[in-house]
Amino acid sequence: GKRLSAIYFRMRTAFLCTSVRYVNLRMGETPLKLLNSFSKEKDVFNSVVPKHIGWYICGPTVYDSAHMGHARNYVNFDILRRVFTGYFGYSATYVMNVTDIDDKIILRTHLLRLKEVIDVARSANHQGDALNAAEKTLLESEKDLLALKAAHEALAKEVDAPEFDVQTRFQRLARKYELEFFEDMKALGVRPPDVLTRVSEYVEEVKSFIDGIISKGYAYASNGS
């Protein structure tokens, strides 16, 4: 809303003023340098392709609405992107990933299903152990995937609940929050990425990459993960 937009405006103004002051002091004296987070030294920035940047940024895990932490992160990177392209004259290919397959998304899908089935049972004035167990699970075990699944499946057998397919439901949930995220970013004035990728579109590549790092001894399988 207006408050969020005002905060964004102050963040952007402060960052740009600081950046421009720094650039005005340094232009002509030294080439562009960036802090190397490994060496803690400032290294000269040399792009692989002259005056062009290939830029990857990790996007949201879309299981819930965006919050102020998301806003800060993407506003900051949007400012840096604008400084590189608008001030230093680089072109950029800005790539963002959306994590639309994740334990949190699946967990929330089962949580919402449990709430749905409980609402159906209450509307039908249903009584019984399955409803009592489902309500208890909702209060005490909302982060326990197996408990949520068992509770909604047991209650669904006793009431006229809508059909449920976890694959369809979690994809629908992910798309809902992905669209909401980009609407929020647009309201903040954050430019969209040039390329958007989703985990669900690269499952085989992800599996191949994981197999590769396991074969090199950099990762290992544990409890099926």
mmCIF file of C-alpha atoms in Angstrom:
data_model
loop_
_atom_site.group_PDB
_atom_site.id
_atom_site.type_symbol
_atom_site.label_atom_id
_atom_site.label_comp_id
_atom_site.label_asym_id
_atom_site.label_seq_id
_atom_site.Cartn_x
_atom_site.Cartn_y
_atom_site.Cartn_z
ATOM 1 C CA GLY A 1 0.000 0.000 0.000
ATOM 2 C CA LYS A 2 1.013 3.660 0.438
ATOM 3 C CA ARG A 3 3.202 2.880 3.453
ATOM 4 C CA LEU A 4 5.125 0.185 1.581
ATOM 5 C CA SER A 5 5.586 2.488 -1.403
ATOM 6 C CA ALA A 6 6.899 5.263 0.851
ATOM 7 C CA ILE A 7 9.419 2.921 2.462
ATOM 8 C CA TYR A 8 10.517 1.756 -0.972
ATOM 9 C CA PHE A 9 10.948 5.358 -2.165
ATOM 10 C CA ARG A 10 13.143 6.244 0.835
ATOM 11 C CA MET A 11 15.249 3.097 0.360
ATOM 12 C CA ARG A 12 15.747 3.778 -3.326
ATOM 13 C CA THR A 13 16.558 7.475 -2.860
ATOM 14 C CA ALA A 14 19.119 6.798 -0.110
ATOM 15 C CA PHE A 15 20.782 4.022 -2.093
ATOM 16 C CA LEU A 16 20.958 6.003 -5.337
ATOM 17 C CA CYS A 17 22.337 9.102 -3.617
ATOM 18 C CA THR A 18 25.052 7.042 -1.960
ATOM 19 C CA SER A 19 25.867 5.227 -5.213
ATOM 20 C CA VAL A 20 26.058 8.410 -7.283
ATOM 21 C CA ARG A 21 28.276 10.153 -4.694
ATOM 22 C CA TYR A 22 30.629 7.184 -4.715
ATOM 23 C CA VAL A 23 30.697 7.011 -8.522
ATOM 24 C CA ASN A 24 31.327 10.741 -8.874
ATOM 25 C CA LEU A 25 34.298 10.450 -6.519
ATOM 26 C CA ARG A 26 35.798 7.419 -8.208
ATOM 27 C CA MET A 27 35.067 7.862 -11.926
ATOM 28 C CA GLY A 28 38.260 8.614 -13.819
ATOM 29 C CA GLU A 29 40.528 7.485 -10.981
ATOM 30 C CA THR A 30 39.999 3.723 -10.984
ATOM 31 C CA PRO A 31 37.962 1.187 -12.955
ATOM 32 C CA LEU A 32 34.720 -0.192 -11.550
ATOM 33 C CA LYS A 33 35.395 -2.491 -8.599
ATOM 34 C CA LEU A 34 33.196 -4.883 -6.666
ATOM 35 C CA LEU A 35 33.752 -6.429 -3.256
ATOM 36 C CA ASN A 36 34.871 -10.070 -3.495
ATOM 37 C CA SER A 37 33.008 -11.746 -0.626
ATOM 38 C CA PHE A 38 35.572 -14.590 -0.529
ATOM 39 C CA SER A 39 38.766 -12.551 -0.386
ATOM 40 C CA LYS A 40 37.168 -9.453 1.208
ATOM 41 C CA GLU A 41 39.094 -7.413 -1.376
ATOM 42 C CA LYS A 42 37.772 -5.042 -4.022
ATOM 43 C CA ASP A 43 38.380 -6.609 -7.437
ATOM 44 C CA VAL A 44 38.207 -4.894 -10.805
ATOM 45 C CA PHE A 45 34.932 -5.845 -12.479
ATOM 46 C CA ASN A 46 35.534 -7.528 -15.841
ATOM 47 C CA SER A 47 32.467 -8.909 -17.569
ATOM 48 C CA VAL A 48 32.917 -12.025 -19.728
ATOM 49 C CA VAL A 49 31.271 -10.187 -22.617
ATOM 50 C CA PRO A 50 32.409 -6.548 -22.742
ATOM 51 C CA LYS A 51 29.731 -4.150 -21.463
ATOM 52 C CA HIS A 52 27.243 -6.987 -20.969
ATOM 53 C CA ILE A 53 26.253 -8.747 -17.735
ATOM 54 C CA GLY A 54 24.665 -12.160 -17.370
ATOM 55 C CA TRP A 55 22.892 -11.820 -14.011
ATOM 56 C CA TYR A 56 21.171 -14.620 -12.086
ATOM 57 C CA ILE A 57 19.077 -13.930 -8.998
ATOM 58 C CA CYS A 58 17.274 -16.455 -6.829
ATOM 59 C CA GLY A 59 13.581 -15.641 -6.801
ATOM 60 C CA PRO A 60 10.903 -16.524 -4.231
ATOM 61 C CA THR A 61 9.728 -19.870 -2.936
ATOM 62 C CA VAL A 62 6.050 -19.387 -3.667
ATOM 63 C CA TYR A 63 4.165 -20.923 -0.754
ATOM 64 C CA ASP A 64 2.850 -17.707 0.830
ATOM 65 C CA SER A 65 2.551 -13.953 0.322
ATOM 66 C CA ALA A 66 5.674 -11.824 -0.034
ATOM 67 C CA HIS A 67 6.818 -9.839 3.023
ATOM 68 C CA MET A 68 9.056 -6.845 3.769
ATOM 69 C CA GLY A 69 12.209 -8.983 3.580
ATOM 70 C CA HIS A 70 11.356 -9.886 -0.007
ATOM 71 C CA ALA A 71 10.725 -6.224 -0.813
ATOM 72 C CA ARG A 72 14.099 -5.140 0.570
ATOM 73 C CA ASN A 73 15.991 -7.828 -1.339
ATOM 74 C CA TYR A 74 14.449 -7.232 -4.747
ATOM 75 C CA VAL A 75 14.399 -3.432 -4.457
ATOM 76 C CA ASN A 76 18.126 -3.519 -3.634
ATOM 77 C CA PHE A 77 18.940 -5.659 -6.657
ATOM 78 C CA ASP A 78 16.700 -3.567 -8.872
ATOM 79 C CA ILE A 79 18.665 -0.475 -7.864
ATOM 80 C CA LEU A 80 21.969 -2.202 -8.613
ATOM 81 C CA ARG A 81 20.618 -3.325 -11.965
ATOM 82 C CA ARG A 82 19.590 0.214 -12.820
ATOM 83 C CA VAL A 83 22.991 1.605 -11.757
ATOM 84 C CA PHE A 84 24.789 -0.894 -13.992
ATOM 85 C CA THR A 85 22.557 -0.363 -17.008
ATOM 86 C CA GLY A 86 21.480 3.262 -16.615
ATOM 87 C CA TYR A 87 24.696 4.775 -15.241
ATOM 88 C CA PHE A 88 27.567 2.550 -16.320
ATOM 89 C CA GLY A 89 25.992 1.680 -19.659
ATOM 90 C CA TYR A 90 26.060 -2.099 -19.402
ATOM 91 C CA SER A 91 23.414 -4.231 -21.054
ATOM 92 C CA ALA A 92 22.141 -7.057 -18.880
ATOM 93 C CA THR A 93 20.327 -10.361 -19.169
ATOM 94 C CA TYR A 94 18.585 -10.630 -15.809
ATOM 95 C CA VAL A 95 17.463 -14.171 -15.011
ATOM 96 C CA MET A 96 15.270 -15.082 -12.028
ATOM 97 C CA ASN A 97 14.302 -18.506 -10.748
ATOM 98 C CA VAL A 98 11.015 -19.279 -9.007
ATOM 99 C CA THR A 99 11.055 -22.254 -6.640
ATOM 100 C CA ASP A 100 7.648 -23.800 -7.275
ATOM 101 C CA ILE A 101 8.496 -27.297 -5.980
ATOM 102 C CA ASP A 102 9.395 -27.293 -2.319
ATOM 103 C CA ASP A 103 8.550 -28.999 0.980
ATOM 104 C CA LYS A 104 6.924 -25.784 2.238
ATOM 105 C CA ILE A 105 4.571 -25.653 -0.745
ATOM 106 C CA ILE A 106 3.566 -29.290 -0.345
ATOM 107 C CA LEU A 107 3.107 -28.856 3.409
ATOM 108 C CA ARG A 108 0.882 -25.813 2.922
ATOM 109 C CA THR A 109 -1.135 -27.690 0.290
ATOM 110 C CA HIS A 110 -1.953 -30.446 2.785
ATOM 111 C CA LEU A 111 -2.674 -27.874 5.500
ATOM 112 C CA LEU A 112 -5.179 -26.070 3.267
ATOM 113 C CA ARG A 113 -6.731 -29.405 2.309
ATOM 114 C CA LEU A 114 -7.227 -30.274 5.975
ATOM 115 C CA LYS A 115 -8.927 -26.917 6.580
ATOM 116 C CA GLU A 116 -11.113 -27.495 3.517
ATOM 117 C CA VAL A 117 -12.272 -30.927 4.685
ATOM 118 C CA ILE A 118 -12.902 -29.675 8.236
ATOM 119 C CA ASP A 119 -15.045 -26.840 6.842
ATOM 120 C CA VAL A 120 -17.067 -29.346 4.810
ATOM 121 C CA ALA A 121 -17.576 -31.508 7.898
ATOM 122 C CA ARG A 122 -18.662 -28.570 10.049
ATOM 123 C CA SER A 123 -21.058 -27.299 7.368
ATOM 124 C CA ALA A 124 -22.687 -30.726 7.298
ATOM 125 C CA ASN A 125 -22.846 -30.858 11.112
ATOM 126 C CA HIS A 126 -20.690 -33.971 10.972
ATOM 127 C CA GLN A 127 -19.573 -35.498 14.266
ATOM 128 C CA GLY A 128 -17.078 -38.223 15.064
ATOM 129 C CA ASP A 129 -13.559 -39.215 15.952
ATOM 130 C CA ALA A 130 -12.135 -38.338 12.535
ATOM 131 C CA LEU A 131 -13.314 -34.732 12.837
ATOM 132 C CA ASN A 132 -11.997 -34.463 16.395
ATOM 133 C CA ALA A 133 -8.627 -35.866 15.300
ATOM 134 C CA ALA A 134 -8.497 -33.494 12.322
ATOM 135 C CA GLU A 135 -9.191 -30.442 14.490
ATOM 136 C CA LYS A 136 -6.541 -31.554 16.980
ATOM 137 C CA THR A 137 -4.020 -32.020 14.170
ATOM 138 C CA LEU A 138 -4.805 -28.549 12.856
ATOM 139 C CA LEU A 139 -4.070 -27.053 16.280
ATOM 140 C CA GLU A 140 -1.047 -29.116 17.288
ATOM 141 C CA SER A 141 0.622 -30.520 14.164
ATOM 142 C CA GLU A 142 0.284 -27.985 11.370
ATOM 143 C CA LYS A 143 3.941 -28.507 10.371
ATOM 144 C CA ASP A 144 3.788 -32.303 10.376
ATOM 145 C CA LEU A 145 3.202 -33.372 6.770
ATOM 146 C CA LEU A 146 2.338 -36.998 7.530
ATOM 147 C CA ALA A 147 -0.088 -36.041 10.296
ATOM 148 C CA LEU A 148 -1.857 -33.496 8.066
ATOM 149 C CA LYS A 149 -2.144 -35.987 5.224
ATOM 150 C CA ALA A 150 -3.464 -38.776 7.454
ATOM 151 C CA ALA A 151 -5.996 -36.463 9.111
ATOM 152 C CA HIS A 152 -7.543 -35.032 5.945
ATOM 153 C CA GLU A 153 -7.630 -38.415 4.215
ATOM 154 C CA ALA A 154 -9.426 -40.028 7.164
ATOM 155 C CA LEU A 155 -12.014 -37.267 7.438
ATOM 156 C CA ALA A 156 -12.544 -37.049 3.670
ATOM 157 C CA LYS A 157 -13.792 -40.655 3.711
ATOM 158 C CA GLU A 158 -16.662 -39.631 5.984
ATOM 159 C CA VAL A 159 -17.814 -36.409 4.303
ATOM 160 C CA ASP A 160 -18.611 -35.184 0.803
ATOM 161 C CA ALA A 161 -15.299 -33.397 0.261
ATOM 162 C CA PRO A 162 -14.120 -32.138 -3.163
ATOM 163 C CA GLU A 163 -11.712 -34.302 -5.126
ATOM 164 C CA PHE A 164 -8.090 -33.826 -4.138
ATOM 165 C CA ASP A 165 -4.927 -34.309 -6.192
ATOM 166 C CA VAL A 166 -1.832 -33.018 -4.425
ATOM 167 C CA GLN A 167 0.060 -32.414 -7.679
ATOM 168 C CA THR A 168 -2.677 -30.221 -9.106
ATOM 169 C CA ARG A 169 -3.293 -28.402 -5.839
ATOM 170 C CA PHE A 170 0.317 -27.506 -5.054
ATOM 171 C CA GLN A 171 0.905 -26.274 -8.604
ATOM 172 C CA ARG A 172 -2.193 -24.097 -8.328
ATOM 173 C CA LEU A 173 -0.972 -22.746 -4.990
ATOM 174 C CA ALA A 174 2.481 -21.985 -6.389
ATOM 175 C CA ARG A 175 1.052 -20.138 -9.404
ATOM 176 C CA LYS A 176 -1.227 -18.066 -7.173
ATOM 177 C CA TYR A 177 1.640 -16.784 -5.038
ATOM 178 C CA GLU A 178 3.956 -16.361 -8.017
ATOM 179 C CA LEU A 179 1.453 -14.002 -9.656
ATOM 180 C CA GLU A 180 0.916 -12.200 -6.359
ATOM 181 C CA PHE A 181 4.682 -11.759 -5.918
ATOM 182 C CA PHE A 182 5.121 -10.118 -9.308
ATOM 183 C CA GLU A 183 2.130 -7.858 -8.685
ATOM 184 C CA ASP A 184 3.806 -6.723 -5.445
ATOM 185 C CA MET A 185 7.120 -6.127 -7.230
ATOM 186 C CA LYS A 186 5.355 -4.099 -9.917
ATOM 187 C CA ALA A 187 3.713 -1.955 -7.221
ATOM 188 C CA LEU A 188 7.197 -1.295 -5.800
ATOM 189 C CA GLY A 189 8.549 -0.270 -9.196
ATOM 190 C CA VAL A 190 10.835 -3.297 -9.492
ATOM 191 C CA ARG A 191 11.448 -4.202 -13.110
ATOM 192 C CA PRO A 192 10.595 -7.791 -14.119
ATOM 193 C CA PRO A 193 13.365 -10.225 -15.075
ATOM 194 C CA ASP A 194 14.340 -10.696 -18.712
ATOM 195 C CA VAL A 195 14.099 -14.467 -18.275
ATOM 196 C CA LEU A 196 11.992 -16.355 -15.728
ATOM 197 C CA THR A 197 12.667 -20.013 -14.941
ATOM 198 C CA ARG A 198 10.802 -22.378 -12.633
ATOM 199 C CA VAL A 199 12.076 -25.472 -10.848
ATOM 200 C CA SER A 200 9.105 -27.440 -12.231
ATOM 201 C CA GLU A 201 10.389 -26.762 -15.762
ATOM 202 C CA TYR A 202 13.888 -28.103 -15.084
ATOM 203 C CA VAL A 203 13.352 -31.171 -12.900
ATOM 204 C CA GLU A 204 15.475 -33.497 -15.053
ATOM 205 C CA GLU A 205 18.313 -30.961 -15.189
ATOM 206 C CA VAL A 206 18.170 -30.540 -11.404
ATOM 207 C CA LYS A 207 18.316 -34.315 -10.926
ATOM 208 C CA SER A 208 21.283 -34.572 -13.292
ATOM 209 C CA PHE A 209 23.102 -31.785 -11.464
ATOM 210 C CA ILE A 210 22.520 -33.454 -8.082
ATOM 211 C CA ASP A 211 23.754 -36.796 -9.422
ATOM 212 C CA GLY A 212 26.867 -35.020 -10.632
ATOM 213 C CA ILE A 213 27.782 -33.441 -7.305
ATOM 214 C CA ILE A 214 27.058 -36.713 -5.491
ATOM 215 C CA SER A 215 29.371 -38.602 -7.872
ATOM 216 C CA LYS A 216 32.126 -36.062 -7.130
ATOM 217 C CA GLY A 217 31.717 -36.545 -3.376
ATOM 218 C CA TYR A 218 30.325 -33.078 -2.653
ATOM 219 C CA ALA A 219 26.876 -34.298 -1.530
ATOM 220 C CA TYR A 220 25.183 -37.444 -0.293
ATOM 221 C CA ALA A 221 21.714 -38.937 -0.070
ATOM 222 C CA SER A 222 19.969 -39.007 3.319
ATOM 223 C CA ASN A 223 16.477 -40.270 4.139
ATOM 224 C CA GLY A 224 15.514 -40.229 0.482
ATOM 225 C CA SER A 225 16.651 -36.643 -0.042
#
